[in-house]
XYZ file of C-alpha atoms in Angstrom:
292
model
C 6.807 30.140 56.520
C 7.956 33.648 55.768
C 11.733 33.680 55.369
C 11.947 36.499 57.922
C 10.574 34.142 60.603
C 13.874 32.269 60.869
C 15.631 35.315 62.302
C 14.704 34.845 65.931
C 14.508 36.072 68.674
C 13.423 39.387 67.122
C 10.327 38.908 64.992
C 7.475 41.005 63.669
C 6.172 42.070 67.123
C 9.555 43.706 67.776
C 9.518 45.544 64.447
C 5.980 46.796 65.087
C 6.925 47.827 68.628
C 9.940 49.784 67.352
C 7.682 51.597 64.905
C 5.068 52.356 67.571
C 7.713 53.549 70.042
C 9.041 55.894 67.382
C 5.543 57.197 66.699
C 5.076 57.846 70.430
C 8.372 59.727 70.589
C 7.650 61.886 67.550
C 4.027 62.579 68.454
C 5.026 63.780 71.920
C 7.752 66.075 70.609
C 5.319 67.446 68.021
C 2.857 68.227 70.813
C 5.563 69.937 72.858
C 6.477 72.104 69.870
C 2.914 73.390 69.546
C 2.630 73.759 73.301
C 5.708 75.970 73.581
C 5.165 78.023 70.413
C 5.212 81.762 71.019
C 4.751 84.991 69.113
C 3.485 84.612 65.570
C 3.905 80.842 65.744
C 1.447 80.881 68.635
C -1.316 81.636 66.142
C -0.871 78.124 64.781
C -0.853 76.524 68.194
C -3.898 74.535 69.132
C -4.408 72.621 72.343
C -6.400 70.209 70.200
C -3.173 69.287 68.408
C -1.290 68.946 71.692
C -3.979 66.718 73.195
C -4.173 64.609 70.044
C -0.384 64.230 70.090
C -0.401 62.909 73.653
C -3.356 60.592 73.074
C -1.652 59.157 70.002
C 1.626 58.738 71.906
C -0.049 56.876 74.776
C -2.037 54.661 72.420
C 0.998 53.792 70.312
C 3.275 52.874 73.215
C 0.608 50.825 75.033
C -0.185 48.813 71.904
C 3.543 48.243 71.491
C 3.873 46.995 75.062
C 0.967 44.578 74.595
C 2.711 43.160 71.528
C 5.918 42.664 73.503
C 4.092 40.986 76.386
C 2.359 38.499 74.097
C 5.636 37.883 72.267
C 7.497 36.908 75.439
C 7.812 33.213 76.219
C 6.931 33.928 79.869
C 4.394 36.686 79.298
C 2.532 35.715 82.479
C 5.593 36.838 84.470
C 6.024 40.181 82.751
C 4.623 41.999 85.791
C 7.738 40.962 87.742
C 9.684 43.589 85.803
C 7.748 46.208 87.766
C 8.349 44.529 91.131
C 11.971 43.470 90.709
C 14.644 45.767 89.317
C 17.733 44.340 87.679
C 20.076 47.152 86.541
C 21.574 44.818 83.943
C 18.189 44.055 82.387
C 17.221 46.115 79.350
C 13.583 45.103 79.816
C 13.618 46.305 83.436
C 14.870 49.729 82.357
C 12.441 49.822 79.468
C 9.379 49.097 81.590
C 10.248 51.937 83.941
C 10.963 54.407 81.157
C 7.677 53.566 79.453
C 5.718 53.696 82.721
C 7.051 57.147 83.586
C 6.494 58.319 80.011
C 2.832 57.257 80.060
C 2.309 58.829 83.500
C 3.746 62.142 82.281
C 1.524 62.094 79.193
C -1.572 61.362 81.295
C -0.685 64.133 83.759
C -0.225 66.565 80.882
C -3.626 65.620 79.445
C -5.267 66.175 82.824
C -3.725 69.646 83.049
C -4.688 70.430 79.451
C -8.296 69.501 80.181
C -8.528 72.648 82.317
C -8.077 74.974 79.318
C -9.584 75.399 75.854
C -8.104 76.225 72.462
C -8.629 79.959 72.868
C -7.005 80.109 76.295
C -3.569 81.739 76.076
C -2.358 80.313 79.379
C -0.101 77.264 79.418
C -1.076 74.752 82.129
C 2.059 72.675 81.575
C 5.093 74.320 83.118
C 8.693 74.129 81.880
C 9.642 71.370 84.344
C 6.928 68.980 83.183
C 7.657 69.914 79.579
C 11.327 69.122 80.129
C 10.494 65.696 81.534
C 8.181 65.019 78.591
C 10.962 65.840 76.143
C 13.518 63.760 78.061
C 11.361 60.644 78.216
C 10.206 61.076 74.624
C 13.857 61.021 73.556
C 14.434 58.013 75.827
C 11.537 56.160 74.192
C 12.990 56.945 70.770
C 16.595 55.992 71.568
C 16.124 53.064 73.966
C 15.324 50.428 71.271
C 18.576 51.256 69.463
C 20.523 50.616 72.671
C 18.793 47.256 73.117
C 19.719 46.173 69.586
C 23.171 47.661 70.040
C 23.973 45.129 72.764
C 24.463 42.584 69.977
C 26.430 44.930 67.696
C 29.638 42.879 67.884
C 27.936 39.863 66.311
C 25.469 41.889 64.253
C 27.322 44.930 62.907
C 24.298 46.579 61.306
C 23.069 47.281 64.851
C 25.864 49.733 65.634
C 24.196 51.807 68.408
C 25.951 55.119 67.747
C 24.397 55.272 64.281
C 21.169 53.451 65.129
C 20.301 55.991 67.824
C 20.085 59.026 65.501
C 18.415 56.907 62.797
C 15.710 55.616 65.150
C 15.261 59.045 66.699
C 14.912 60.707 63.297
C 12.515 58.010 62.061
C 10.426 58.393 65.196
C 10.310 62.169 65.062
C 9.493 62.217 61.361
C 6.802 59.515 61.449
C 5.341 60.805 64.732
C 4.813 64.284 63.318
C 3.293 62.664 60.228
C 0.848 60.714 62.407
C -0.228 63.832 64.297
C -0.665 65.766 61.067
C -2.848 62.988 59.630
C -5.247 63.229 62.564
C -5.219 67.011 62.993
C -4.485 68.432 59.537
C -7.487 70.787 59.589
C -6.025 72.445 62.713
C -2.685 73.279 61.098
C -2.068 76.730 59.678
C -0.604 77.184 56.200
C 2.571 78.467 57.815
C 2.967 75.349 59.964
C 2.329 73.087 56.967
C 4.966 74.935 54.936
C 7.489 74.639 57.783
C 6.881 70.894 58.011
C 7.204 70.542 54.227
C 10.685 72.073 54.316
C 11.675 69.966 57.323
C 10.448 66.854 55.500
C 12.918 67.448 52.688
C 15.759 67.872 55.165
C 14.729 64.780 57.154
C 14.634 62.587 54.054
C 18.139 63.654 53.067
C 19.430 63.072 56.589
C 17.889 59.583 56.701
C 19.648 58.671 53.458
C 23.000 59.939 54.756
C 22.727 58.193 58.140
C 21.681 54.867 56.647
C 24.483 55.065 54.076
C 26.969 55.689 56.888
C 25.552 52.737 58.816
C 26.094 50.383 55.885
C 29.457 51.808 54.784
C 31.216 52.279 58.132
C 30.218 49.051 59.903
C 31.778 45.627 59.369
C 28.708 44.614 57.396
C 30.084 41.976 54.984
C 29.718 41.992 51.214
C 27.426 38.963 51.498
C 25.233 40.826 53.957
C 25.099 43.847 51.684
C 24.120 41.598 48.804
C 21.241 40.199 50.857
C 20.139 43.719 51.737
C 20.314 45.288 48.279
C 19.705 42.374 45.902
C 18.524 39.374 47.906
C 16.240 38.541 50.799
C 15.517 42.124 51.815
C 15.755 43.869 48.438
C 11.999 44.341 47.971
C 11.594 45.868 51.423
C 14.569 48.142 50.871
C 14.033 49.364 47.308
C 10.240 49.556 47.358
C 9.436 50.113 51.034
C 12.341 52.343 52.031
C 13.758 53.981 48.906
C 10.592 54.474 46.839
C 7.784 54.783 49.421
C 9.795 56.198 52.310
C 12.183 58.522 50.476
C 11.622 59.130 46.752
C 7.843 59.521 46.572
C 7.460 61.916 49.543
C 10.526 63.872 48.386
C 8.943 64.418 44.967
C 5.617 65.456 46.515
C 7.198 67.717 49.146
C 9.389 69.392 46.528
C 6.328 70.994 44.966
C 5.244 74.206 46.676
C 1.792 74.367 48.289
C 0.853 70.671 47.945
C -2.854 69.806 48.137
C -4.452 68.220 51.199
C -4.553 64.836 49.457
C -0.844 65.071 48.664
C -0.031 66.012 52.250
C -1.951 62.974 53.515
C -0.200 60.725 50.989
C 3.182 62.113 52.022
C 2.584 61.479 55.720
C 1.380 57.930 55.033
C 4.551 57.361 53.011
C 6.705 58.535 55.912
C 5.010 56.154 58.352
C 5.206 53.198 55.950
C 8.806 54.043 55.092
C 9.773 54.195 58.772
C 8.233 50.753 59.289
C 10.041 49.386 56.225
C 13.428 50.761 57.306
C 13.057 49.296 60.789
C 12.074 45.983 59.189
C 15.216 46.026 57.058
C 17.457 46.963 59.993
C 16.028 44.363 62.397
C 15.820 41.375 60.059
C 18.845 42.181 57.917
C 20.811 42.922 61.074
C 20.013 39.506 62.506
C 20.948 37.872 59.231
C 24.422 39.444 59.337
C 25.451 37.243 62.253
C 26.268 34.511 59.777
C 27.892 36.923 57.335
C 30.540 38.559 59.569
C 33.827 38.329 57.768
C 34.206 38.084 54.045
């Protein structure tokens, strides 16, 4: 048995769902950016990128939901969350947020199907765009609020720091996913802008995670497990090296090659998964470590 398996009720399906929800959030916001670009930036806008962003967002969130359904002990009763609404239930809120998010993405794709890449008109108005942004943020932040309900017993799940961390991870990895699938549609200017933002995002991730560990009541035993024990390999290799150091080194060089760009984006996605793994499993392990 993998040692992570003892930390129930949140297992691997939850970690994968968190990663997929983040990808959906980031992919949608990336699509909105290209959709609303104007002036010179409009030259780099492609409805192909916007459509790909929405397709990727829908696919990611639906796969995540399927994982959650199969992970539930009463998965055959999951549909009741759509028929019965309990304001105190995080799952009830989540199902409605995700449903509305998917509906908005589908509606946007239908409207986008009426135009082509060379068409300068925008079929998605500001109201629909605003709703897309709102629900994309909700998809990105919601998992942090769910984990945050147990923050008293599991201090690493402090919601006020988890929310920006999860949102940043989602935005960063979601843009990386879109770029992987649509790189040939990106202009040199857009690629250069993303390269600079990558460097900033990596630094911000490091700062936020450091604050999470330093400012919470995460015990010295828990920190030892994170940095030198049970989760050390995931943290130092998955998060620090693959998620932060390697892409930072690559992005620091001006005009990276296509292969380096692809490697960088893969690193961001893998690093986001690794950091969520560390937060979820290490966070559950801290329940026994509260107090020194």
